[in-house]
CSV table of C-alpha atoms in Angstrom, one decimal:
chain,number,residue,atom,x,y,z
Y,1,UNK,CA,0.0,0.0,0.0
Y,2,UNK,CA,1.2,3.5,-0.9
Y,3,UNK,CA,-1.4,5.2,1.3
Y,4,UNK,CA,-3.6,4.6,4.2
Y,5,UNK,CA,-6.6,4.1,1.9
Y,6,UNK,CA,-7.0,3.6,-1.9
Y,7,UNK,CA,-10.2,4.5,-3.8
Y,8,UNK,CA,-10.8,3.1,-7.3
Y,9,UNK,CA,-13.8,4.3,-9.4
Y,10,UNK,CA,-15.0,2.0,-12.2
Y,11,UNK,CA,-17.8,1.5,-14.6
Y,12,UNK,CA,-18.6,-1.2,-17.2
Y,13,UNK,CA,-18.3,-0.1,-20.9
Y,14,UNK,CA,-21.9,-1.3,-21.5
Y,15,UNK,CA,-24.4,1.5,-22.0
Y,16,UNK,CA,-26.3,2.3,-18.8
Y,17,UNK,CA,-24.0,0.3,-16.6
Y,18,UNK,CA,-23.7,1.6,-13.0
Y,19,UNK,CA,-20.5,3.1,-11.6
Y,20,UNK,CA,-18.8,1.8,-8.5
Y,21,UNK,CA,-16.4,3.1,-5.9
Y,22,UNK,CA,-13.9,0.5,-4.5
Y,23,UNK,CA,-12.2,1.4,-1.2
Y,24,UNK,CA,-9.5,-0.6,0.6
Y,25,UNK,CA,-7.2,-0.1,3.5
Y,26,UNK,CA,-4.8,-2.9,2.4
Y,27,UNK,CA,-6.3,-5.6,4.7
Y,28,UNK,CA,-7.6,-7.6,1.7
Y,29,UNK,CA,-11.2,-6.4,2.1
Y,30,UNK,CA,-12.9,-4.0,-0.2
Y,31,UNK,CA,-15.9,-1.7,0.4
Y,32,UNK,CA,-18.1,-1.1,-2.7
Y,33,UNK,CA,-20.6,1.7,-3.1
Y,34,UNK,CA,-22.6,3.4,-5.8
Y,35,UNK,CA,-22.1,6.8,-4.3
Y,36,UNK,CA,-20.8,8.5,-7.5
Y,37,UNK,CA,-22.9,6.6,-10.0
Y,38,UNK,CA,-25.9,8.9,-9.5
Y,39,UNK,CA,-26.2,11.9,-11.7
Y,40,UNK,CA,-27.6,14.0,-8.8
Y,41,UNK,CA,-24.6,13.0,-6.7
Y,42,UNK,CA,-22.1,14.0,-9.4
Y,43,UNK,CA,-23.9,17.3,-9.9
Y,44,UNK,CA,-23.9,18.0,-6.1
Y,45,UNK,CA,-20.1,17.3,-5.8
Y,46,UNK,CA,-19.2,19.4,-8.9
Y,47,UNK,CA,-21.3,22.4,-7.9
Y,48,UNK,CA,-20.0,22.3,-4.4
Y,49,UNK,CA,-16.3,22.0,-5.0
Y,50,UNK,CA,-15.7,23.1,-8.6
Y,51,UNK,CA,-18.5,25.5,-9.4
Y,52,UNK,CA,-16.0,28.3,-10.2
Y,53,UNK,CA,-13.1,26.6,-12.0
Y,54,UNK,CA,-12.0,28.1,-15.2
Y,55,UNK,CA,-12.7,25.2,-17.5
Y,56,UNK,CA,-16.2,23.9,-18.3
Y,57,UNK,CA,-17.5,20.7,-16.7
Y,58,UNK,CA,-20.2,18.9,-18.6
Y,59,UNK,CA,-22.4,16.1,-17.3
Y,60,UNK,CA,-24.4,14.1,-19.9
Y,61,UNK,CA,-24.0,17.0,-22.4
Y,62,UNK,CA,-25.1,19.7,-20.0
Y,63,UNK,CA,-22.6,22.3,-18.4
Y,64,UNK,CA,-22.7,22.3,-14.6
Y,65,UNK,CA,-20.4,25.1,-13.6
Y,66,UNK,CA,-22.2,28.2,-14.9
Y,67,UNK,CA,-21.5,30.7,-12.1
Y,68,UNK,CA,-18.8,33.3,-12.4
Y,69,UNK,CA,-16.1,33.7,-9.7
Y,70,UNK,CA,-16.9,37.4,-9.0
Y,71,UNK,CA,-14.0,37.7,-6.5
Y,72,UNK,CA,-11.5,37.0,-9.4
Y,73,UNK,CA,-13.0,39.9,-11.5
Y,74,UNK,CA,-12.1,43.6,-11.4
Y,75,UNK,CA,-14.4,45.4,-8.9
Y,76,UNK,CA,-15.5,48.0,-11.5
Y,77,UNK,CA,-16.6,45.2,-13.8
Y,78,UNK,CA,-19.2,43.9,-11.4
Y,79,UNK,CA,-22.7,45.4,-11.2
Y,80,UNK,CA,-24.8,45.8,-8.1
Y,81,UNK,CA,-27.2,43.2,-9.5
Y,82,UNK,CA,-24.4,40.7,-9.8
Y,83,UNK,CA,-23.4,41.3,-6.2
Y,84,UNK,CA,-26.9,40.8,-5.0
Y,85,UNK,CA,-27.2,37.5,-6.9
Y,86,UNK,CA,-23.9,36.3,-5.7
Y,87,UNK,CA,-24.6,37.4,-2.1
Y,88,UNK,CA,-27.9,35.4,-2.1
Y,89,UNK,CA,-25.9,32.4,-3.4
Y,90,UNK,CA,-23.1,32.4,-0.8
Y,91,UNK,CA,-25.3,33.5,2.1
Y,92,UNK,CA,-28.3,31.4,1.2
Y,93,UNK,CA,-30.4,34.5,1.9
Y,94,UNK,CA,-33.1,36.5,0.3
Y,95,UNK,CA,-32.2,40.1,1.4
Y,96,UNK,CA,-29.6,42.4,-0.1
Y,97,UNK,CA,-26.1,43.2,1.2
Y,98,UNK,CA,-25.9,46.3,3.4
Y,99,UNK,CA,-22.2,46.7,2.7
Y,100,UNK,CA,-20.0,45.1,0.0
Y,101,UNK,CA,-16.2,44.8,0.4
Y,102,UNK,CA,-14.3,43.6,-2.7
Y,103,UNK,CA,-10.7,43.2,-1.5
Y,104,UNK,CA,-7.8,42.2,-3.7
Y,105,UNK,CA,-4.1,42.1,-2.7
Y,106,UNK,CA,-0.9,40.5,-3.9
Y,107,UNK,CA,1.3,41.3,-0.9
Y,108,UNK,CA,1.9,40.2,1.8
Y,109,UNK,CA,-0.4,37.4,0.6
Y,110,UNK,CA,-2.2,36.7,-2.7
Y,111,UNK,CA,-5.9,37.5,-1.7
Y,112,UNK,CA,-9.0,37.7,-3.8
Y,113,UNK,CA,-12.1,38.1,-1.6
Y,114,UNK,CA,-15.6,39.5,-1.4
Y,115,UNK,CA,-17.3,40.2,2.0
Y,116,UNK,CA,-21.0,41.1,2.5
Y,117,UNK,CA,-22.8,42.5,5.5
Y,118,UNK,CA,-26.4,41.3,5.5
Y,119,UNK,CA,-29.1,44.0,5.4
Y,120,UNK,CA,-31.3,42.2,8.0
Y,121,UNK,CA,-30.6,42.7,11.6
Y,122,UNK,CA,-28.9,39.6,13.1
Y,123,UNK,CA,-31.1,37.3,15.2
Y,124,UNK,CA,-30.3,35.9,18.6
Y,125,UNK,CA,-29.1,32.7,16.8
Y,126,UNK,CA,-26.7,34.8,14.6
Y,127,UNK,CA,-25.3,36.6,17.7
Y,128,UNK,CA,-24.6,33.3,19.5
Y,129,UNK,CA,-21.0,32.3,19.6
Y,130,UNK,CA,-22.1,28.8,18.6
Y,131,UNK,CA,-22.9,30.3,15.1
Y,132,UNK,CA,-20.0,29.3,12.8
Y,133,UNK,CA,-18.4,31.2,10.0
Y,134,UNK,CA,-20.3,31.9,6.8
Y,135,UNK,CA,-17.2,32.6,4.7
Y,136,UNK,CA,-16.0,30.0,2.2
Y,137,UNK,CA,-12.3,29.4,1.6
Y,138,UNK,CA,-11.0,28.7,-2.0
Y,139,UNK,CA,-7.7,28.2,-3.6
Y,140,UNK,CA,-7.5,28.9,-7.3
Y,141,UNK,CA,-11.3,28.8,-7.4
Y,142,UNK,CA,-11.4,25.3,-5.9
Y,143,UNK,CA,-13.3,25.0,-2.6
Y,144,UNK,CA,-11.3,24.0,0.4
Y,145,UNK,CA,-13.8,24.7,3.2
Y,146,UNK,CA,-17.5,25.8,3.0
Y,147,UNK,CA,-17.5,27.4,6.4
Y,148,UNK,CA,-13.9,28.4,7.1
Y,149,UNK,CA,-13.8,29.2,10.8
Y,150,UNK,CA,-10.1,30.1,11.0
Y,151,UNK,CA,-9.7,32.7,8.3
Y,152,UNK,CA,-11.6,35.4,10.2
Y,153,UNK,CA,-11.7,36.1,14.0
Y,154,UNK,CA,-14.8,34.9,15.7
Y,155,UNK,CA,-16.3,38.4,16.2
Y,156,UNK,CA,-16.6,38.8,12.4
Y,157,UNK,CA,-18.8,35.8,12.0
Y,158,UNK,CA,-21.7,38.1,10.8
Y,159,UNK,CA,-19.8,38.5,7.4
Y,160,UNK,CA,-20.8,36.4,4.4
Y,161,UNK,CA,-18.6,35.9,1.4
Y,162,UNK,CA,-15.6,34.2,-0.2
Y,163,UNK,CA,-11.8,34.2,0.3
Y,164,UNK,CA,-9.5,32.8,-2.4
Y,165,UNK,CA,-5.7,32.6,-2.0
Y,166,UNK,CA,-3.2,31.0,-4.4
Y,167,UNK,CA,-0.8,30.8,-1.4
Y,168,UNK,CA,-3.0,28.1,0.2
Y,169,UNK,CA,-2.2,24.5,-1.0
Y,170,UNK,CA,-5.1,22.5,-2.2
Y,171,UNK,CA,-4.3,19.6,0.1
Y,172,UNK,CA,-4.3,21.6,3.3
Y,173,UNK,CA,-5.9,19.5,6.0
Y,174,UNK,CA,-8.4,20.7,8.5
Y,175,UNK,CA,-5.8,20.3,11.3
Y,176,UNK,CA,-3.1,22.2,9.4
Y,177,UNK,CA,-5.7,24.9,8.6
Y,178,UNK,CA,-6.1,25.6,12.3
Y,179,UNK,CA,-2.4,25.7,13.0
Y,180,UNK,CA,-0.9,27.2,9.9
Y,181,UNK,CA,1.1,30.4,10.2
Y,182,UNK,CA,-0.2,31.2,6.7
Y,183,UNK,CA,-3.8,31.1,7.8
Y,184,UNK,CA,-2.9,33.2,10.9
Y,185,UNK,CA,-1.3,35.8,8.7
Y,186,UNK,CA,-4.3,35.7,6.3
Y,187,UNK,CA,-6.7,36.2,9.3
Y,188,UNK,CA,-4.7,39.3,10.5
Y,189,UNK,CA,-4.7,40.9,7.1
Y,190,UNK,CA,-8.4,40.3,6.5
Y,191,UNK,CA,-9.4,41.6,10.0
Y,192,UNK,CA,-7.4,44.8,9.5
Y,193,UNK,CA,-8.9,45.4,6.0
Y,194,UNK,CA,-12.5,44.8,7.3
Y,195,UNK,CA,-11.9,47.3,10.2
Y,196,UNK,CA,-10.5,49.9,7.8
Y,197,UNK,CA,-13.4,49.4,5.4
Y,198,UNK,CA,-16.0,50.0,8.2
Y,199,UNK,CA,-14.1,53.1,9.3
Y,200,UNK,CA,-14.2,54.4,5.8
Y,201,UNK,CA,-17.9,53.8,5.6
Y,202,UNK,CA,-18.5,55.6,8.9
Y,203,UNK,CA,-16.9,58.7,7.5
Y,204,UNK,CA,-18.5,58.4,4.1
Y,205,UNK,CA,-22.1,57.7,5.3
Y,206,UNK,CA,-22.4,58.4,9.0
Y,207,UNK,CA,-26.1,57.8,9.3
Y,208,UNK,CA,-26.0,54.5,7.5
Y,209,UNK,CA,-23.0,53.4,9.7
Y,210,UNK,CA,-24.9,54.4,12.8
Y,211,UNK,CA,-27.7,52.1,11.8
Y,212,UNK,CA,-25.2,49.3,11.1
Y,213,UNK,CA,-23.6,49.9,14.6
Y,214,UNK,CA,-27.0,49.8,16.2
Y,215,UNK,CA,-27.6,46.3,14.7
Y,216,UNK,CA,-24.1,44.9,14.9
Y,217,UNK,CA,-22.4,46.6,17.8
Y,218,UNK,CA,-22.5,43.5,20.0
Y,219,UNK,CA,-20.0,41.8,17.7
Y,220,UNK,CA,-17.6,44.7,18.0
Y,221,UNK,CA,-17.9,44.6,21.8
Y,222,UNK,CA,-17.2,40.9,21.7
Y,223,UNK,CA,-14.1,41.5,19.6
Y,224,UNK,CA,-12.6,43.9,22.2
Y,225,UNK,CA,-13.4,41.6,25.1
Y,226,UNK,CA,-12.0,38.4,23.4
Y,227,UNK,CA,-9.0,39.9,21.6
Y,228,UNK,CA,-5.7,39.6,23.5
Y,229,UNK,CA,-3.6,42.2,21.6
Y,230,UNK,CA,-4.1,45.8,22.8
Y,231,UNK,CA,-3.4,47.4,19.4
Y,232,UNK,CA,-6.1,45.2,17.8
Y,233,UNK,CA,-8.5,46.1,20.7
Y,234,UNK,CA,-7.9,49.8,20.0
Y,235,UNK,CA,-8.5,49.3,16.2
Y,236,UNK,CA,-11.8,47.7,16.9
Y,237,UNK,CA,-12.7,50.4,19.5
Y,238,UNK,CA,-12.5,53.0,16.7
Y,239,UNK,CA,-15.8,51.5,15.4
Y,240,UNK,CA,-17.6,52.1,18.7
Y,241,UNK,CA,-20.1,54.9,19.0
Y,242,UNK,CA,-21.5,56.6,22.1
Y,243,UNK,CA,-23.6,59.6,23.1
Y,244,UNK,CA,-21.7,62.4,24.9
Y,245,UNK,CA,-22.4,65.1,27.5
Y,246,UNK,CA,-20.9,67.6,25.0
Y,247,UNK,CA,-23.3,66.7,22.2
Y,248,UNK,CA,-27.1,66.9,21.7
Y,249,UNK,CA,-29.2,63.8,22.6
Y,250,UNK,CA,-29.2,61.3,19.7
Y,251,UNK,CA,-25.9,62.5,18.2
Y,252,UNK,CA,-23.2,59.9,18.5
Y,253,UNK,CA,-19.4,60.2,18.7
Y,254,UNK,CA,-16.4,57.9,18.5
Y,255,UNK,CA,-13.4,57.6,20.9
Y,256,UNK,CA,-11.2,59.2,18.2
Y,257,UNK,CA,-13.5,62.3,18.0
Y,258,UNK,CA,-13.7,62.5,21.8
Y,259,UNK,CA,-9.8,62.4,22.0
Y,260,UNK,CA,-9.7,65.3,19.5
Y,261,UNK,CA,-11.9,67.5,21.7
Y,262,UNK,CA,-9.9,66.8,24.9
Y,263,UNK,CA,-8.3,69.8,26.7
Y,264,UNK,CA,-4.6,70.1,26.6
Y,265,UNK,CA,-2.9,68.1,29.3
Y,266,UNK,CA,-5.9,65.8,29.9
Y,267,UNK,CA,-5.0,62.1,29.9
Y,268,UNK,CA,-8.3,60.4,30.7
Y,269,UNK,CA,-11.4,59.5,28.7
Y,270,UNK,CA,-14.4,59.6,31.1
Y,271,UNK,CA,-17.6,57.5,30.7
Y,272,UNK,CA,-20.7,56.8,32.7
Y,273,UNK,CA,-22.9,53.7,32.3
Y,274,UNK,CA,-26.7,54.2,32.7
Y,275,UNK,CA,-29.8,52.8,31.1
Y,276,UNK,CA,-30.7,56.1,29.4
Y,277,UNK,CA,-29.5,59.6,28.8
Y,278,UNK,CA,-32.0,61.0,31.3
Y,279,UNK,CA,-30.8,58.8,34.1
Y,280,UNK,CA,-27.2,59.6,33.2
Y,281,UNK,CA,-27.7,63.3,33.2
Y,282,UNK,CA,-29.5,63.1,36.5
Y,283,UNK,CA,-27.0,60.8,38.1
Y,284,UNK,CA,-25.2,62.0,41.3
Y,285,UNK,CA,-22.0,60.9,39.7
Y,286,UNK,CA,-22.5,63.1,36.6
Y,287,UNK,CA,-23.4,65.9,38.9
Y,288,UNK,CA,-20.2,65.4,40.8
Y,289,UNK,CA,-18.2,65.3,37.5
Y,290,UNK,CA,-19.6,68.7,36.4
Y,291,UNK,CA,-17.3,70.4,39.0
Y,292,UNK,CA,-14.4,69.3,36.7
Y,293,UNK,CA,-16.0,70.5,33.5
Y,294,UNK,CA,-15.1,67.3,31.6
Y,295,UNK,CA,-16.8,65.7,28.7
Y,296,UNK,CA,-18.4,62.3,29.6
Y,297,UNK,CA,-19.4,59.5,27.3
Y,298,UNK,CA,-22.8,57.9,28.1
Y,299,UNK,CA,-22.9,54.1,27.8
Y,300,UNK,CA,-26.4,52.7,27.6
Y,301,UNK,CA,-25.9,49.1,26.5
Y,302,UNK,CA,-25.5,46.2,28.9
Y,303,UNK,CA,-22.0,45.2,27.8
Y,304,UNK,CA,-20.5,48.7,27.3
Y,305,UNK,CA,-19.0,48.7,30.8
Y,306,UNK,CA,-17.4,45.3,30.4
Y,307,UNK,CA,-16.1,46.3,27.0
Y,308,UNK,CA,-14.4,49.5,28.3
Y,309,UNK,CA,-13.0,47.6,31.3
Y,310,UNK,CA,-11.3,45.2,28.9
Y,311,UNK,CA,-10.2,48.0,26.6
Y,312,UNK,CA,-8.5,49.9,29.5
Y,313,UNK,CA,-6.9,52.6,27.3
Y,314,UNK,CA,-7.3,54.2,23.9
Y,315,UNK,CA,-4.6,56.2,22.0
Y,316,UNK,CA,-2.4,56.3,25.2
Y,317,UNK,CA,-5.4,57.7,27.2
Y,318,UNK,CA,-6.9,55.9,30.1
Y,319,UNK,CA,-10.6,55.0,30.1
Y,320,UNK,CA,-12.0,55.8,33.5
Y,321,UNK,CA,-15.6,55.7,34.8
Y,322,UNK,CA,-16.7,58.9,36.5
Y,323,UNK,CA,-17.5,56.8,39.7
Y,324,UNK,CA,-13.8,55.6,39.8
Y,325,UNK,CA,-12.6,59.2,39.1
Y,326,UNK,CA,-14.4,60.5,42.2
Y,327,UNK,CA,-12.7,57.9,44.4
Y,328,UNK,CA,-9.3,58.7,42.8
Y,329,UNK,CA,-9.8,62.4,43.5
Y,330,UNK,CA,-10.3,61.5,47.2
Y,331,UNK,CA,-6.9,59.8,47.2
Y,332,UNK,CA,-5.4,62.9,45.5
Y,333,UNK,CA,-7.1,65.1,48.1
Y,334,UNK,CA,-8.6,67.2,45.3
Y,335,UNK,CA,-10.4,70.3,46.7
Y,336,UNK,CA,-13.8,71.3,45.5
Y,337,UNK,CA,-15.9,74.3,46.7
Y,338,UNK,CA,-19.4,73.7,48.2
Y,339,UNK,CA,-22.2,74.9,45.9
Y,340,UNK,CA,-24.1,76.3,49.0
Y,341,UNK,CA,-22.9,78.8,51.5
Y,342,UNK,CA,-21.9,77.7,55.0
Y,343,UNK,CA,-25.2,79.1,56.5
Y,344,UNK,CA,-27.2,76.6,54.4
Y,345,UNK,CA,-25.1,73.5,55.4
Y,346,UNK,CA,-24.7,71.5,58.5
Y,347,UNK,CA,-21.8,72.7,60.6
Y,348,UNK,CA,-18.8,70.4,60.8
Y,349,UNK,CA,-19.8,69.5,64.4
Y,350,UNK,CA,-23.4,68.6,63.3
Y,351,UNK,CA,-22.1,66.7,60.3
Y,352,UNK,CA,-19.7,64.6,62.5
Y,353,UNK,CA,-22.6,63.9,64.9
Y,354,UNK,CA,-24.8,62.8,62.1
Y,355,UNK,CA,-22.2,60.6,60.4
Y,356,UNK,CA,-21.5,58.8,63.7
Y,357,UNK,CA,-25.2,58.1,64.1
Y,358,UNK,CA,-25.5,56.9,60.5
Y,359,UNK,CA,-22.5,54.7,60.8
Y,360,UNK,CA,-23.9,53.1,63.9
Y,361,UNK,CA,-27.3,52.6,62.3
Y,362,UNK,CA,-26.1,51.1,59.0
Y,363,UNK,CA,-23.5,49.0,60.7
Y,364,UNK,CA,-21.4,46.7,58.3
Y,365,UNK,CA,-23.3,47.8,55.2
Y,366,UNK,CA,-20.9,50.7,54.8
Y,367,UNK,CA,-17.2,50.9,55.3
Y,368,UNK,CA,-17.1,54.7,55.7
Y,369,UNK,CA,-19.3,57.8,55.7
Y,370,UNK,CA,-17.9,61.1,54.6
Y,371,UNK,CA,-19.0,64.6,53.4
Y,372,UNK,CA,-18.8,65.6,49.8
Y,373,UNK,CA,-18.9,69.1,48.3
Y,374,UNK,CA,-19.4,67.7,44.8
Y,375,UNK,CA,-23.2,67.1,45.1
Y,376,UNK,CA,-25.9,69.7,44.7
Y,377,UNK,CA,-29.3,68.2,44.1
Y,378,UNK,CA,-28.6,64.7,45.5
Y,379,UNK,CA,-28.5,63.9,49.2
Y,380,UNK,CA,-26.0,61.1,48.9
Y,381,UNK,CA,-24.0,58.7,46.7
Y,382,UNK,CA,-22.2,55.4,47.1
Y,383,UNK,CA,-18.5,55.2,46.0
Y,384,UNK,CA,-16.5,52.1,45.4
Y,385,UNK,CA,-12.9,52.0,44.1
Y,386,UNK,CA,-13.7,50.0,41.0
Y,387,UNK,CA,-17.4,50.4,40.5
Y,388,UNK,CA,-17.6,48.9,37.0
Y,389,UNK,CA,-15.7,45.7,38.1
Y,390,UNK,CA,-17.8,45.5,41.2
Y,391,UNK,CA,-21.1,45.7,39.2
Y,392,UNK,CA,-19.8,43.0,36.8
Y,393,UNK,CA,-18.8,40.8,39.7
Y,394,UNK,CA,-22.2,41.0,41.4
Y,395,UNK,CA,-24.0,40.3,38.1
Y,396,UNK,CA,-22.0,37.2,37.4
Y,397,UNK,CA,-22.5,35.8,40.9
Y,398,UNK,CA,-25.4,33.3,41.0
Y,399,UNK,CA,-25.6,33.2,44.8
Y,400,UNK,CA,-28.1,35.5,46.5
Y,401,UNK,CA,-26.2,37.8,48.7
Y,402,UNK,CA,-27.4,39.8,51.7
Y,403,UNK,CA,-26.7,43.6,52.0
Y,404,UNK,CA,-24.0,42.8,54.5
Y,405,UNK,CA,-22.3,40.3,52.3
Y,406,UNK,CA,-22.4,42.7,49.4
Y,407,UNK,CA,-20.9,45.4,51.6
Y,408,UNK,CA,-18.1,43.1,52.6
Y,409,UNK,CA,-17.2,42.5,49.0
Y,410,UNK,CA,-17.7,46.1,47.8
Y,411,UNK,CA,-16.3,48.1,50.8
Y,412,UNK,CA,-18.6,51.0,49.9
Y,413,UNK,CA,-18.4,54.6,51.2
Y,414,UNK,CA,-21.5,56.6,51.6
Y,415,UNK,CA,-20.9,60.3,50.7
Y,416,UNK,CA,-23.5,62.8,52.0
Y,417,UNK,CA,-24.4,66.3,50.9
Y,418,UNK,CA,-24.4,68.4,54.1
Y,419,UNK,CA,-26.4,71.2,52.3
Y,420,UNK,CA,-29.3,69.0,51.1
Y,421,UNK,CA,-32.6,69.4,52.9
Y,422,UNK,CA,-33.0,65.6,53.5
Y,423,UNK,CA,-29.7,65.4,55.2
Y,424,UNK,CA,-30.3,68.5,57.4
Y,425,UNK,CA,-33.8,67.3,58.4
Y,426,UNK,CA,-32.3,63.8,59.1
Y,427,UNK,CA,-29.9,65.4,61.5
Y,428,UNK,CA,-32.8,67.1,63.4
Y,429,UNK,CA,-35.1,64.0,63.2
Y,430,UNK,CA,-32.6,61.5,64.6
Y,431,UNK,CA,-33.2,62.9,68.1
Y,432,UNK,CA,-36.9,64.0,67.8
Y,433,UNK,CA,-38.2,61.1,65.9
Y,434,UNK,CA,-35.6,58.3,65.8
Y,435,UNK,CA,-38.1,55.7,64.2
Y,436,UNK,CA,-38.8,57.9,61.2
Y,437,UNK,CA,-35.2,59.0,60.9
Y,438,UNK,CA,-34.2,55.3,60.8
Y,439,UNK,CA,-36.6,54.6,57.9
Y,440,UNK,CA,-35.4,57.7,56.1
Y,441,UNK,CA,-31.7,56.7,56.5
Y,442,UNK,CA,-32.5,53.2,55.2
Y,443,UNK,CA,-34.2,54.7,52.1
Y,444,UNK,CA,-31.4,57.2,51.4
Y,445,UNK,CA,-28.9,54.3,51.6
Y,446,UNK,CA,-30.9,52.0,49.3
Y,447,UNK,CA,-31.5,54.9,46.8
Y,448,UNK,CA,-27.8,55.4,46.6
Y,449,UNK,CA,-27.1,51.7,46.1
Y,450,UNK,CA,-29.7,51.6,43.3
Y,451,UNK,CA,-28.3,54.7,41.6
Y,452,UNK,CA,-24.9,53.1,41.7
Y,453,UNK,CA,-26.3,49.9,40.0
Y,454,UNK,CA,-25.3,47.8,43.0
Y,455,UNK,CA,-28.8,46.7,43.9
Y,456,UNK,CA,-30.7,44.9,41.2
Y,457,UNK,CA,-33.8,44.0,43.2
Y,458,UNK,CA,-35.6,47.0,44.9
Y,459,UNK,CA,-38.6,44.9,46.0
Y,460,UNK,CA,-37.5,44.5,49.7
Y,461,UNK,CA,-37.8,48.2,50.2
Y,462,UNK,CA,-41.5,48.3,49.3
Y,463,UNK,CA,-42.8,47.7,52.9
Y,464,UNK,CA,-40.5,50.5,54.1
Y,465,UNK,CA,-41.7,52.9,51.5
Y,466,UNK,CA,-45.3,52.2,52.6
Y,467,UNK,CA,-44.3,52.9,56.2
Y,468,UNK,CA,-42.7,56.2,55.1
Y,469,UNK,CA,-45.8,57.2,53.2
Y,470,UNK,CA,-48.0,56.3,56.1
Y,471,UNK,CA,-46.0,58.4,58.5
Y,472,UNK,CA,-45.8,61.3,56.0
Y,473,UNK,CA,-49.6,61.4,55.9
Y,474,UNK,CA,-50.3,61.0,59.6
Y,475,UNK,CA,-51.0,64.7,60.1
Y,476,UNK,CA,-53.3,64.9,57.1
């Protein structure tokens, strides 16, 4: 035997005789099947593997390979109609391509490729990481893999299309395809070209790109989270879009544009995660940030925070949440002026007295209580050194944790506004009506935890709210 297995195809010369496939591993036993004697089977094999070869293939007098290999043609020679038809063929779809990238290169690798972005919004099944590649790999117009999972990174699995490279040998096995340095290089080149193409489209047609980002942004966030190389993370991050405190509602900006607006000497890009712009703008953390007069990016999507935590920096500028910046300023002992005059705030003695009572009442649920001059309309806020990481940790924990257990993990500080009416009345009430003061303190604490995104279930406070409402209406 000259191989592990030998296949022989034969057919009798008599008209209408069936064809047979003989297979042997050298043990003296043959397997015989009629797999390739059927016209339909031959047609299936030819159209799958050799549909685009240069020479004509006929079966019983009829040509089988009638499709053109568009990726081998000059881009200007291909009409929109041809692209639509070819997209429907390779994607097995009925919509039109939203974007078309026809990429040809001779160095560093010989590449002939066409990529399409579907017009339809991806379904939950498409978003799933279990969804494989929809890009076929060819060498000299001969199919190597229908769904080539290794020629593009996982986050680009929403693309449909074809990649052809003469540098890839036709006999490349599936195992070598995964480990080949050639394939790794091909993947890097294609990823960079796709990113550059999407950036070009964002500048050429911003509104169209914003709609694309709305539909496909989850893939880009995944790319940043799963990619190891920082330079690639930052390249993908150029595709991200956010609303900004410096721009009108609904207008989006990129990290590159944010960096171009930064004041001289500023080294941080600030962001705030909230479910909506209204909640972001009315957040105590944004209110505290106004004292520094810095632009803040608003992040509304569920995975924005995790994405920016993985990105860490962009263009040598650190990405910092406003909650973390507040804590860092404490360590730096940054000084801020109170927005209210001393006559409208608790005195230092009154504040110390109130904070001691609050610390005693809240017990292990807070690590520290301090005054803050950075709040104006809010009575209090919770600060944690790494708020984003803390939120992510709590979300990923399956165990139900008590308030005390959460506090032990978070080490939260409750910062109070000595000029707020609620805080001033709480100071007076703790001696005159300790029961109502206790309910009010509990509510202020829970409100601060909810605003910080550290309490996902507010239902336990309902009975307390009812008690507060009842006491508030006792004199009416």
